[in-house]
Amino acid sequence: MINKKQLKKALLGISIASALLSVLSVSISFYLTSLNDNDRSE
């Protein structure tokens, strides 16, 4: 059986990974929109 400590660590790691992924996707979308804005200004 899996220890509760190991389960908590796994859940914590998954939550941290998902948070990083969401931050990464938001930053990528901002980056893409800024690229589009630069194209329009020229």
mmCIF file of C-alpha atoms in Angstrom, residues 4-42:
data_model
loop_
_atom_site.group_PDB
_atom_site.id
_atom_site.type_symbol
_atom_site.label_atom_id
_atom_site.label_comp_id
_atom_site.label_asym_id
_atom_site.label_seq_id
_atom_site.Cartn_x
_atom_site.Cartn_y
_atom_site.Cartn_z
ATOM 1 C CA LYS A 4 -0.106 8.772 3.043
ATOM 2 C CA LYS A 5 3.068 10.876 3.078
ATOM 3 C CA GLN A 6 4.002 9.667 -0.399
ATOM 4 C CA LEU A 7 0.458 10.334 -1.599
ATOM 5 C CA LYS A 8 0.555 13.877 -0.202
ATOM 6 C CA LYS A 9 3.939 14.481 -1.882
ATOM 7 C CA ALA A 10 2.605 13.174 -5.197
ATOM 8 C CA LEU A 11 -0.510 15.374 -4.976
ATOM 9 C CA LEU A 12 1.640 18.373 -4.064
ATOM 10 C CA GLY A 13 3.940 17.720 -7.021
ATOM 11 C CA ILE A 14 0.969 17.355 -9.381
ATOM 12 C CA SER A 15 -0.608 20.584 -8.149
ATOM 13 C CA ILE A 16 2.699 22.466 -8.516
ATOM 14 C CA ALA A 17 3.186 21.055 -12.021
ATOM 15 C CA SER A 18 -0.344 22.046 -13.068
ATOM 16 C CA ALA A 19 0.162 25.551 -11.644
ATOM 17 C CA LEU A 20 3.428 25.906 -13.594
ATOM 18 C CA LEU A 21 1.716 24.691 -16.767
ATOM 19 C CA SER A 22 -1.100 27.224 -16.380
ATOM 20 C CA VAL A 23 1.399 30.045 -15.792
ATOM 21 C CA LEU A 24 3.396 28.893 -18.821
ATOM 22 C CA SER A 25 0.322 28.809 -21.072
ATOM 23 C CA VAL A 26 -0.729 32.286 -19.919
ATOM 24 C CA SER A 27 2.753 33.695 -20.579
ATOM 25 C CA ILE A 28 2.817 32.055 -24.022
ATOM 26 C CA SER A 29 -0.571 33.566 -24.906
ATOM 27 C CA PHE A 30 0.624 37.012 -23.749
ATOM 28 C CA TYR A 31 3.795 36.561 -25.830
ATOM 29 C CA LEU A 32 1.784 35.621 -28.921
ATOM 30 C CA THR A 33 -0.581 38.583 -28.494
ATOM 31 C CA SER A 34 2.400 40.936 -28.125
ATOM 32 C CA LEU A 35 3.865 39.515 -31.356
ATOM 33 C CA ASN A 36 0.550 40.162 -33.122
ATOM 34 C CA ASP A 37 0.491 43.733 -31.781
ATOM 35 C CA ASN A 38 4.013 44.308 -33.127
ATOM 36 C CA ASP A 39 2.950 43.035 -36.559
ATOM 37 C CA ARG A 40 0.004 45.448 -36.614
ATOM 38 C CA SER A 41 2.091 48.484 -35.633
ATOM 39 C CA GLU A 42 4.487 48.073 -38.569
#
